PDB file of C-alpha atoms and ligand atoms in Angstrom:
ATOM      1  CA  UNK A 260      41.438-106.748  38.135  1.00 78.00           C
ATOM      2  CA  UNK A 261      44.324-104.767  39.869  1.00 84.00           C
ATOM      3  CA  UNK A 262      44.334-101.671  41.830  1.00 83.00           C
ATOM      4  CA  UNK A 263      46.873-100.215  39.182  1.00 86.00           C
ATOM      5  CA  UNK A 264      43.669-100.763  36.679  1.00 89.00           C
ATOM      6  CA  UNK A 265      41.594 -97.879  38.368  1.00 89.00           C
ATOM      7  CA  UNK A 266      44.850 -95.523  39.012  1.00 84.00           C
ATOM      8  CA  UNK A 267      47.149 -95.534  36.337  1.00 82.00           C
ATOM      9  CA  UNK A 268      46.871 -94.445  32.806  1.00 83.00           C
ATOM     10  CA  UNK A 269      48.109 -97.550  30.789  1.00 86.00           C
ATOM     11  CA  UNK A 270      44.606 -99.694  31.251  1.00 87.00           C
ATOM     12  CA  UNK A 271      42.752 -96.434  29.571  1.00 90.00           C
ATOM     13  CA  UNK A 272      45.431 -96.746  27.066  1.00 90.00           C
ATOM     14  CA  UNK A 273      44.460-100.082  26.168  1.00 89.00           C
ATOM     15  CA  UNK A 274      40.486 -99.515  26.639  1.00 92.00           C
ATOM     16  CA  UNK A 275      41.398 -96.717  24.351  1.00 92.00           C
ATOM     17  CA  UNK A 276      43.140 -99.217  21.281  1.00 90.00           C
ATOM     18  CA  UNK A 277      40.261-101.698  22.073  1.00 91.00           C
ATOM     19  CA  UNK A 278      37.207-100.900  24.030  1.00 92.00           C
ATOM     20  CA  UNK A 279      36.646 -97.503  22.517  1.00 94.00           C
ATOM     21  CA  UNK A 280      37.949 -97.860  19.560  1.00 92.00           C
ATOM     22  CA  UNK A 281      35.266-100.681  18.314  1.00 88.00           C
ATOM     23  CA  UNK A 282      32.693-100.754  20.090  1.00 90.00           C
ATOM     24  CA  UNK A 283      29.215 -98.753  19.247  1.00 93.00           C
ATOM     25  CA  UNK A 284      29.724 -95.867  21.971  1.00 95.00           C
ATOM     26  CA  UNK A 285      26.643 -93.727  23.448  1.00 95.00           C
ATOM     27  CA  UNK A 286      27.360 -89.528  23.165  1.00 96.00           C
ATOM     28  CA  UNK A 287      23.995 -88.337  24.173  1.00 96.00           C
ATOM     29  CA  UNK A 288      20.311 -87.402  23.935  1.00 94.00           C
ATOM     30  CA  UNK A 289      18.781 -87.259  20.964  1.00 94.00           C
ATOM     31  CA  UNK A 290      17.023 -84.354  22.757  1.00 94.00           C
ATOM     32  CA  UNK A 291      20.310 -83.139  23.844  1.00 95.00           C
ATOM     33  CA  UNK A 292      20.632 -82.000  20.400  1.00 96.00           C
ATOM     34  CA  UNK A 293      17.228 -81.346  18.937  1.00 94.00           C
ATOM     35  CA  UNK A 294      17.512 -78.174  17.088  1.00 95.00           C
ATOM     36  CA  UNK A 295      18.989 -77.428  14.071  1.00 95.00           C
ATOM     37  CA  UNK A 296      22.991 -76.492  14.677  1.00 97.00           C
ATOM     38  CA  UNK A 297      23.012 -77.744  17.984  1.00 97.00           C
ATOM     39  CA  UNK A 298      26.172 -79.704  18.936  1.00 98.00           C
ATOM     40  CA  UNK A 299      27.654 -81.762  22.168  1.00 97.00           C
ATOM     41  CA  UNK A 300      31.615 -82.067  22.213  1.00 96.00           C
ATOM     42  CA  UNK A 301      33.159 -85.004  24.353  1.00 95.00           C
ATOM     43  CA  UNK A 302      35.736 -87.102  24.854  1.00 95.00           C
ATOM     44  CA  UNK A 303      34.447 -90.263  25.293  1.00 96.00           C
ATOM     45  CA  UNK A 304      37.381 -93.016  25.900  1.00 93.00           C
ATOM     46  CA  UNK A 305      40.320 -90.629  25.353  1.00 92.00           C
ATOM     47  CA  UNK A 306      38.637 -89.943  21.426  1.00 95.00           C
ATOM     48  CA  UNK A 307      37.419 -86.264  21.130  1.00 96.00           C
ATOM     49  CA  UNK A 308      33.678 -85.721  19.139  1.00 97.00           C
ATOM     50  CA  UNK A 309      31.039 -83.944  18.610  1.00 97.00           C
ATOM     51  CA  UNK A 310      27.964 -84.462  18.014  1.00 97.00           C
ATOM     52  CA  UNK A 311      25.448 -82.188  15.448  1.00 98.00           C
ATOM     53  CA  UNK A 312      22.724 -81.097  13.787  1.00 97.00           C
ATOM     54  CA  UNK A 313      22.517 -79.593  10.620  1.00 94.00           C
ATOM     55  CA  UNK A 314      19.895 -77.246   9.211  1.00 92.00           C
ATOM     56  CA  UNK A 315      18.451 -80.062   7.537  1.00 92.00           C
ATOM     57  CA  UNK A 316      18.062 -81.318  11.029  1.00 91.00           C
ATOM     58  CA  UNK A 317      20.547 -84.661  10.340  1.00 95.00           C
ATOM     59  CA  UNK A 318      22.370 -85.946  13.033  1.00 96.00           C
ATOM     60  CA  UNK A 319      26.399 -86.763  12.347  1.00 97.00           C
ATOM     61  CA  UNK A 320      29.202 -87.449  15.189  1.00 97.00           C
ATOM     62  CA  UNK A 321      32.516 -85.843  13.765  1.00 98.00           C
ATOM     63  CA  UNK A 322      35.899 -86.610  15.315  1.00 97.00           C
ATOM     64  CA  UNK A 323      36.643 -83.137  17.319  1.00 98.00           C
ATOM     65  CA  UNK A 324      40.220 -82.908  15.351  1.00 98.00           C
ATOM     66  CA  UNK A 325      40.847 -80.311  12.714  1.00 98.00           C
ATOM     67  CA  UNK A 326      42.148 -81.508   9.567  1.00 98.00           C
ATOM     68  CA  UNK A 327      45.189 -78.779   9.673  1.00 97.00           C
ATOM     69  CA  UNK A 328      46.786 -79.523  12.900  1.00 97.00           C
ATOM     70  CA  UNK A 329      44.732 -82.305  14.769  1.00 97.00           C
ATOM     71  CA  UNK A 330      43.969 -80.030  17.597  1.00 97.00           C
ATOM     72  CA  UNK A 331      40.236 -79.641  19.350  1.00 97.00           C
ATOM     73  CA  UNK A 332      38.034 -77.796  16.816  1.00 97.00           C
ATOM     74  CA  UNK A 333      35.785 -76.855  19.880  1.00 97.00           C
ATOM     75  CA  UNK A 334      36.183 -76.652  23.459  1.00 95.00           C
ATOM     76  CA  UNK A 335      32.500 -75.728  24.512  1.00 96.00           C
ATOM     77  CA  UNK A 336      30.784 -78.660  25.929  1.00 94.00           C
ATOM     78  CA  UNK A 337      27.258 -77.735  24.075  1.00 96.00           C
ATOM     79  CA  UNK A 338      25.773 -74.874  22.245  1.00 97.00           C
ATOM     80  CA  UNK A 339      24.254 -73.691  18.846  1.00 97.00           C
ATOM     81  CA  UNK A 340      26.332 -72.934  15.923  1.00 96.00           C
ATOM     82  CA  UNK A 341      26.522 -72.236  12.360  1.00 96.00           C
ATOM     83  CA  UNK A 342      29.822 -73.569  12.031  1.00 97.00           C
ATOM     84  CA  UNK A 343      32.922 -74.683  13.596  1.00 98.00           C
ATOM     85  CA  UNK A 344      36.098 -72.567  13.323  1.00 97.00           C
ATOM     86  CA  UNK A 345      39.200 -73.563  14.923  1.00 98.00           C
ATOM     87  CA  UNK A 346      40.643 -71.531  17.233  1.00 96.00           C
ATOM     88  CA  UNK A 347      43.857 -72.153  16.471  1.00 97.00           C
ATOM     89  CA  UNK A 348      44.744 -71.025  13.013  1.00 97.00           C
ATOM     90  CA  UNK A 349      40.726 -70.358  11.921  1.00 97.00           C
ATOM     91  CA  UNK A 350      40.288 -73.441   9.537  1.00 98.00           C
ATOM     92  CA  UNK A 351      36.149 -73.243   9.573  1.00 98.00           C
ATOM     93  CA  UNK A 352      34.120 -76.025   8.813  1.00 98.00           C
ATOM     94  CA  UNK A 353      30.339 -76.290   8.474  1.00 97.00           C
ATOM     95  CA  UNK A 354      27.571 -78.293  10.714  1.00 97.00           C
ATOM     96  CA  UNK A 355      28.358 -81.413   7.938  1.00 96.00           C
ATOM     97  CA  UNK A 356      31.890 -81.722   8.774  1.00 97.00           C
ATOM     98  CA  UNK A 357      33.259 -79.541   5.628  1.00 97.00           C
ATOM     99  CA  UNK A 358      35.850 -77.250   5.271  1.00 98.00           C
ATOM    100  CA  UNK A 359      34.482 -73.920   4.035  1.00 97.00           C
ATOM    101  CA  UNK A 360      37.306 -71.418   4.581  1.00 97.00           C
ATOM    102  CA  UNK A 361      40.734 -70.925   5.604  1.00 97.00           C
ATOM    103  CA  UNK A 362      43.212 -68.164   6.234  1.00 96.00           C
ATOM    104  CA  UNK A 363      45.687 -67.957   2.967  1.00 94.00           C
ATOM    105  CA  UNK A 364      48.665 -68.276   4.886  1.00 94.00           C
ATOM    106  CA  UNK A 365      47.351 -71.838   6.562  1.00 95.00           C
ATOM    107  CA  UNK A 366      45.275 -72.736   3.642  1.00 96.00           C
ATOM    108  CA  UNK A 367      45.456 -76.315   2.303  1.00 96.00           C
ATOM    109  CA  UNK A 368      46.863 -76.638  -1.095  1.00 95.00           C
ATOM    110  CA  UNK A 369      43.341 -78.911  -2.257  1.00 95.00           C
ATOM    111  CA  UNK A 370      40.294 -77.368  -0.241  1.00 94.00           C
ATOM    112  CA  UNK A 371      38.564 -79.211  -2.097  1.00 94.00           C
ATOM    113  CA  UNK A 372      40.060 -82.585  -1.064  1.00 96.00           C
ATOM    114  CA  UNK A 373      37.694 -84.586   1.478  1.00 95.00           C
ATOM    115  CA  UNK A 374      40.978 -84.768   3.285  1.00 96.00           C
ATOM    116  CA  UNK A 375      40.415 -81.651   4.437  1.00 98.00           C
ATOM    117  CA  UNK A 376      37.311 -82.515   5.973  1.00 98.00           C
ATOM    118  CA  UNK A 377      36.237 -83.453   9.845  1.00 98.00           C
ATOM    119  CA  UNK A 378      36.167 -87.166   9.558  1.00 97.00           C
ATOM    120  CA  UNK A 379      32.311 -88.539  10.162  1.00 96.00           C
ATOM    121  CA  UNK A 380      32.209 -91.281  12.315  1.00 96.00           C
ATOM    122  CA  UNK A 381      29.493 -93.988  12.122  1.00 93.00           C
ATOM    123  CA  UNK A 382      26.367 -93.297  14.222  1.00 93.00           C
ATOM    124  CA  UNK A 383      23.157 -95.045  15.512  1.00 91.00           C
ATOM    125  CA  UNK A 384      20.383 -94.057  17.483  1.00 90.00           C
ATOM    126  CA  UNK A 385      18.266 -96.193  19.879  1.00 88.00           C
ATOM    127  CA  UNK A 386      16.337 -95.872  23.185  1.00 88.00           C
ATOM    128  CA  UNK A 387      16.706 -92.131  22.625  1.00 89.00           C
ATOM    129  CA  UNK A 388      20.099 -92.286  22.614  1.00 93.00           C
ATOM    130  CA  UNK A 389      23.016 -90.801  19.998  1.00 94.00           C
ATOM    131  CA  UNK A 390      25.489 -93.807  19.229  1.00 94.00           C
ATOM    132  CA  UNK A 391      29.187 -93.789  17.881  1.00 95.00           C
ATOM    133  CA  UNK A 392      31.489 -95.781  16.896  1.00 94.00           C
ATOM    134  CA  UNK A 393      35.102 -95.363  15.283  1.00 93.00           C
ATOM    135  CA  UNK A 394      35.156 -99.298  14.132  1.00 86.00           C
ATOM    136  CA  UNK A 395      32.540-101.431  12.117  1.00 79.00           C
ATOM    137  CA  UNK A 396      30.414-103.229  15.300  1.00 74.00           C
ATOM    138  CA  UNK A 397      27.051-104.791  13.873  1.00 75.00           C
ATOM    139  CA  UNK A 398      24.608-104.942  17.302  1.00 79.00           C
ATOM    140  CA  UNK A 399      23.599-101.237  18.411  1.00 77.00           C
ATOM    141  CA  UNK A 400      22.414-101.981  22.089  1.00 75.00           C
ATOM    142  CA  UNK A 401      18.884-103.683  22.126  1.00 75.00           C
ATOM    143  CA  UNK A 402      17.520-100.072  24.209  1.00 75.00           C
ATOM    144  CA  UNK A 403      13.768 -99.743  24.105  1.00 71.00           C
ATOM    145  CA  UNK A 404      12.172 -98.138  21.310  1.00 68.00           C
ATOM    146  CA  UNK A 405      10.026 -95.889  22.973  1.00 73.00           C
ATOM    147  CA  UNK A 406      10.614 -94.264  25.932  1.00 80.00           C
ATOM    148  CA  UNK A 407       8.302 -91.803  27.658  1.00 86.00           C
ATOM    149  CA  UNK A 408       8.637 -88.550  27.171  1.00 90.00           C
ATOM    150  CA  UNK A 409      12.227 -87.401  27.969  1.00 92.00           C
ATOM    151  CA  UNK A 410      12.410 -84.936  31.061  1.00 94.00           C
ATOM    152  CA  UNK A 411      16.008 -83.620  31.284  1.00 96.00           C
ATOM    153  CA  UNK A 412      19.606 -85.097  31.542  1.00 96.00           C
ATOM    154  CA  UNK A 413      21.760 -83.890  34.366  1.00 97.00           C
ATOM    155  CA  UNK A 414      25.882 -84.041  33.847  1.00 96.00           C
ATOM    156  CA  UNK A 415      27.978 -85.026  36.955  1.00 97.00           C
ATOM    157  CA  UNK A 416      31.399 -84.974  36.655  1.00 97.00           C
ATOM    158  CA  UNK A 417      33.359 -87.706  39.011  1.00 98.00           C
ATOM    159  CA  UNK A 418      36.776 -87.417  39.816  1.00 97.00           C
ATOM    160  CA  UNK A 419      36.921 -91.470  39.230  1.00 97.00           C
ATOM    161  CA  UNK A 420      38.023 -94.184  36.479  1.00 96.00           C
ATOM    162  CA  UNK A 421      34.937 -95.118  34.609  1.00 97.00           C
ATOM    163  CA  UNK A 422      35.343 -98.581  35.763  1.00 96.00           C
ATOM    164  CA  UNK A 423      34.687 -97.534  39.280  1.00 96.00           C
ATOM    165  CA  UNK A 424      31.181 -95.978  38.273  1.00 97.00           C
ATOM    166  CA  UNK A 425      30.379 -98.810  36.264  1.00 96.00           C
ATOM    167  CA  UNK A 426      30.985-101.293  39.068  1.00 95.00           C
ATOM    168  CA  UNK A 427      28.926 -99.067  41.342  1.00 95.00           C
ATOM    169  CA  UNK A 428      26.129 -99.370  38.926  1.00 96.00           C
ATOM    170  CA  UNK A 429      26.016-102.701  38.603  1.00 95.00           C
ATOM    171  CA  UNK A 430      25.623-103.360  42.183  1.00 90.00           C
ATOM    172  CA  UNK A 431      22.152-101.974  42.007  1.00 89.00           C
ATOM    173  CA  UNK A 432      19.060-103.168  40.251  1.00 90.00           C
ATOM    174  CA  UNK A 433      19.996-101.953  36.517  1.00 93.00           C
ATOM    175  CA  UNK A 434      19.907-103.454  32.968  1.00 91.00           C
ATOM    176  CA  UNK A 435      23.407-103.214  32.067  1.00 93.00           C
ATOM    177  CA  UNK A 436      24.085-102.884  28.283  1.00 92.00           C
ATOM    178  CA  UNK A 437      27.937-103.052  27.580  1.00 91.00           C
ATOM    179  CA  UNK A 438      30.112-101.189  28.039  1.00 93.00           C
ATOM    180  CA  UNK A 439      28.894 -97.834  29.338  1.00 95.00           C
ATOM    181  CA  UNK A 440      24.726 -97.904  29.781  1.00 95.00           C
ATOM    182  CA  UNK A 441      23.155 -98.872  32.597  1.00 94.00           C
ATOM    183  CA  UNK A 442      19.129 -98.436  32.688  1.00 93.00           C
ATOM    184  CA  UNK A 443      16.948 -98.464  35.811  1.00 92.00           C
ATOM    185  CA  UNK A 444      13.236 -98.190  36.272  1.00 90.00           C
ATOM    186  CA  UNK A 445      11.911 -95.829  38.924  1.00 90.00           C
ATOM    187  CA  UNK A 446       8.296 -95.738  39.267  1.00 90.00           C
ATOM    188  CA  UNK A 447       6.783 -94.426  35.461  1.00 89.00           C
ATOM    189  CA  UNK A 448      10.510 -92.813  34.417  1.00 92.00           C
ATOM    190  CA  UNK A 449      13.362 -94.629  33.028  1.00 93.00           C
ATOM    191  CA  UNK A 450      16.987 -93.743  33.844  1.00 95.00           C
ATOM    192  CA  UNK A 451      19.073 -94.507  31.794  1.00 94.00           C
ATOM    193  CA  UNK A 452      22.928 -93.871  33.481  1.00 96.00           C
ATOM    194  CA  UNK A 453      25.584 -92.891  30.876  1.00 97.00           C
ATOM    195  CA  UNK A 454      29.216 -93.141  31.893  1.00 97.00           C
ATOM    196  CA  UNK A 455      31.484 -91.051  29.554  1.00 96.00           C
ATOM    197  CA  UNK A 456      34.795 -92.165  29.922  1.00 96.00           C
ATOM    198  CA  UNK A 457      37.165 -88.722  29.678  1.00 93.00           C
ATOM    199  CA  UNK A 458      40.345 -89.486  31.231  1.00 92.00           C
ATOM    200  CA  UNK A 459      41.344 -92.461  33.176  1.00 91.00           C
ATOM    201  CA  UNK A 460      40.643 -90.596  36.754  1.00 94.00           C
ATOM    202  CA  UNK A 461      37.653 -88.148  35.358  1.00 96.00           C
ATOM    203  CA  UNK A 462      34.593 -89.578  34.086  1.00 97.00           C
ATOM    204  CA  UNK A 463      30.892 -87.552  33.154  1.00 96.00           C
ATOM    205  CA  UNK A 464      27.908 -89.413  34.327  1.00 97.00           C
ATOM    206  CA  UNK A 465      24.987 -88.362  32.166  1.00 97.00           C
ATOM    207  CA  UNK A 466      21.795 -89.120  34.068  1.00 97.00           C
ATOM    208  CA  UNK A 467      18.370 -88.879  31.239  1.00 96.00           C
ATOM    209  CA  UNK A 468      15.331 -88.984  32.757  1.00 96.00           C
ATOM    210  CA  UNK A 469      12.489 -90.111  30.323  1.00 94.00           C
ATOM    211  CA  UNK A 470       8.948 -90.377  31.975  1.00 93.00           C
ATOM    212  CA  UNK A 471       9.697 -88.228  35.029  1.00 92.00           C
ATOM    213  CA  UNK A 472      10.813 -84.609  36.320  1.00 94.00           C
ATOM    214  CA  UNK A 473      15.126 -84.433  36.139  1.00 95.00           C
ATOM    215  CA  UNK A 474      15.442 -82.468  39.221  1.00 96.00           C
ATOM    216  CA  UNK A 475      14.022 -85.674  41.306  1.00 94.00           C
ATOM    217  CA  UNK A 476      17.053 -86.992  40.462  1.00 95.00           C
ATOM    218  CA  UNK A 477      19.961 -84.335  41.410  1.00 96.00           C
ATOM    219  CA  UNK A 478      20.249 -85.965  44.562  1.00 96.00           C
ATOM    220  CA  UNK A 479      20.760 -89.450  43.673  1.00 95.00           C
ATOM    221  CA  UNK A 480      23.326 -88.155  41.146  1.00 96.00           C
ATOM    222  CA  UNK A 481      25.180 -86.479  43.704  1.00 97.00           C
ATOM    223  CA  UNK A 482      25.350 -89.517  46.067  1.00 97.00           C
ATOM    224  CA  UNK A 483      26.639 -91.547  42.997  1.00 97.00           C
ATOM    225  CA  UNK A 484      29.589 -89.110  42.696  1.00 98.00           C
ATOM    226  CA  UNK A 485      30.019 -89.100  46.472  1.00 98.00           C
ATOM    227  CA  UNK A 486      30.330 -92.753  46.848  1.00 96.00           C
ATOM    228  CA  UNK A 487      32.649 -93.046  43.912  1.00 97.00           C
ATOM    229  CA  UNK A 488      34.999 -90.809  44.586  1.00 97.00           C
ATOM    230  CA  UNK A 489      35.129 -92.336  47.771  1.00 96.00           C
ATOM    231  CA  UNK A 490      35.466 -96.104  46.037  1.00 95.00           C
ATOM    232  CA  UNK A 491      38.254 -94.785  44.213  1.00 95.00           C
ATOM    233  CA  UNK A 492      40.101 -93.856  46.916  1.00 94.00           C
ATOM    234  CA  UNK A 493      39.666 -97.543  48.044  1.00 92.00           C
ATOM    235  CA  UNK A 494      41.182 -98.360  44.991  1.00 90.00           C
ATOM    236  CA  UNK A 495      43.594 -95.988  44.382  1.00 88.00           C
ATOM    237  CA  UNK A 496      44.732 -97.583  47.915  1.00 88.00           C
ATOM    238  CA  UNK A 497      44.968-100.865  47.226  1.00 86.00           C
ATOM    239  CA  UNK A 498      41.543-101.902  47.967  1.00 83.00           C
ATOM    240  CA  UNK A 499      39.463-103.900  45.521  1.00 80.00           C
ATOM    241  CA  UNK A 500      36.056-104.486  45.513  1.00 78.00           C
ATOM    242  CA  UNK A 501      34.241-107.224  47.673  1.00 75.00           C
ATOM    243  CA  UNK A 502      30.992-109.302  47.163  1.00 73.00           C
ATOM    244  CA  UNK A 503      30.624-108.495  43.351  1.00 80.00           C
ATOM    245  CA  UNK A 504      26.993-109.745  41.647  1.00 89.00           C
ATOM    246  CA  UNK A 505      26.874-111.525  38.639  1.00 91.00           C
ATOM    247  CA  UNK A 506      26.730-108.314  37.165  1.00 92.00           C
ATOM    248  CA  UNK A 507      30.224-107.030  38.351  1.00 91.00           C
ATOM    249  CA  UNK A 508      31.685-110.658  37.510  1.00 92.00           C
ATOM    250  CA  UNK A 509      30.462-110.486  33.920  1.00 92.00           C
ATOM    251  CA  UNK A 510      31.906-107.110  33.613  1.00 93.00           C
ATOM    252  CA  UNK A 511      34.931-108.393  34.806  1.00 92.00           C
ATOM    253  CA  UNK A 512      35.137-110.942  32.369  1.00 92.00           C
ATOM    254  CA  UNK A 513      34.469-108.885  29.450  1.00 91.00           C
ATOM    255  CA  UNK A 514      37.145-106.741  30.819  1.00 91.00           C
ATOM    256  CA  UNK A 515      39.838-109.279  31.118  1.00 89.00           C
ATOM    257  CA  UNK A 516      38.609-110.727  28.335  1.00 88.00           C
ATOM    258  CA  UNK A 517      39.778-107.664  26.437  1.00 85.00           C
ATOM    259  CA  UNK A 518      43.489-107.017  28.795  1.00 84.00           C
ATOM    260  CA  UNK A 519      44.058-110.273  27.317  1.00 84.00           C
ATOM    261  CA  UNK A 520      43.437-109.853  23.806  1.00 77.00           C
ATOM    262  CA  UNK A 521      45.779-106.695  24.136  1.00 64.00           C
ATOM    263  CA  UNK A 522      48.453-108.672  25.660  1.00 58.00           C
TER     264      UNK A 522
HETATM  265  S1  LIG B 712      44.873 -76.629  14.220  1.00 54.90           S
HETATM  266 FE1  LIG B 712      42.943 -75.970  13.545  1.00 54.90          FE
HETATM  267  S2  LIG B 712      43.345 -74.330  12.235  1.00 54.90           S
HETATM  268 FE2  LIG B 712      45.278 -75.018  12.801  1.00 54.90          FE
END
């Protein structure tokens, strides 16, 4: 790995074309979005979605691009809706991803086309967790089935490169489960640390606590942040890391692993 890897924009890029762009993906909770028309927007490795729920209570993960103009349909990181309309020129879809009105003057000629519709991405759920995935991958990470009860998530954002988080991770005692879960025990809960890629210096750590009280954990989510935004300054200056686990090195081979295919 290079310094330039954790600083620069043109690794995202190619995490982006390869990483991201086949590999099953966690978005969130389950319980994050539990009632009916509740929805959680992200951009998870440079690709904008959003998860919902419908009345009906199912669970899709739309790409966060209107079908008129390709711009953000929503900018609010969670809520409760009843639809989606986009800011922009008012193209309004419903909680399943289809258009339902537009202004005349921006109207599509076919409304009725499915072209006109969000584009629903393939989803999975497992250990609790809300899965995406814009390519065809066959293994959803083995998480276990049942968790105890869940207890709260808690959203840190890091001024960092995901890769930085992830190798702090991985130096502690964690189940890693490529390329963005790492789960820990403490005690009866299970953490299960979510890095959300945004940018290639700004990622979202989602903490959930299952089995235990979430505001146990601020604290420890706050020293995470501290101590990489501090390793990123190593990097960002030239300094790699030293004294990487067999974690970290397998990481690193995945990772160059996929720098090469993209070569
Ligand atoms: S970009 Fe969404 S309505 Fe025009």
């Amino acid at each position: 790995m290079k310094s330039e890897d954790y600083s620069q924009g043109d690794a995202f890029q190619a995490e982006k074309r390869t990483i991201f762009s086949s590999e099953w993906l966690p978005l969130c909770a389950e319980a994050q979005i539990a009632g009916p028309g509740d929805f959680l927007s992200a951009t998870v490795g440079g690709w904008g979605v959003l998860a919902v729920r419908d009345r009906a209570k199912t669970l899709r993960v739309l790409r966060n691009a209107c079908r008129h103009q390709n711009m953000p349909v929503t900018t609010t990181p969670s809520g409760q809706c009843e639809s989606f309309r986009c800011r922009f020129h008012g193209w309004t879809y419903g909680l399943d991803g289809k258009l339902l009105s537009a202004p005349p003057p921006v109207a599509p000629a076919d409304p009725a086309s499915p072209d006109v519709n969000l584009v629903s991405l393939s989803i999975a759920q497992a250990g609790g967790l809300v899965f995406f995935s814009l390519g065809t991958p066959s293994i959803v990470p083995p998480l276990e089935a049942a968790l105890p009860a869940y207890g709260g998530t808690i959203a840190t954002e890091i001024a960092c490169n995901w890769k930085v988080c992830a190798e702090h991770l991985l130096g502690t005692d964690v189940t890693w489960h490529w390329p963005l879960l790492a789960v820990r025990r403490d005690g009866p809960a299970t953490i299960v640390e979510q890095i959300v890629p945004h940018t290639f210096l700004k990622t979202r750590l989602f903490t959930h606590v299952s089995g235990g009280e979430v505001d146990a954990h601020r604290e420890e989510a706050a020293t995470i942040k501290q101590v990489c935004e501090r390793l990123q300054g190593d990097r960002a200056a030239g300094t790699m890391m030293s004294g990487a686990n067999s974690l970290v090195t397998e990481f690193h081979r995945r990772l160059a692993e996929v720098y090469a295919g993209n070569s």
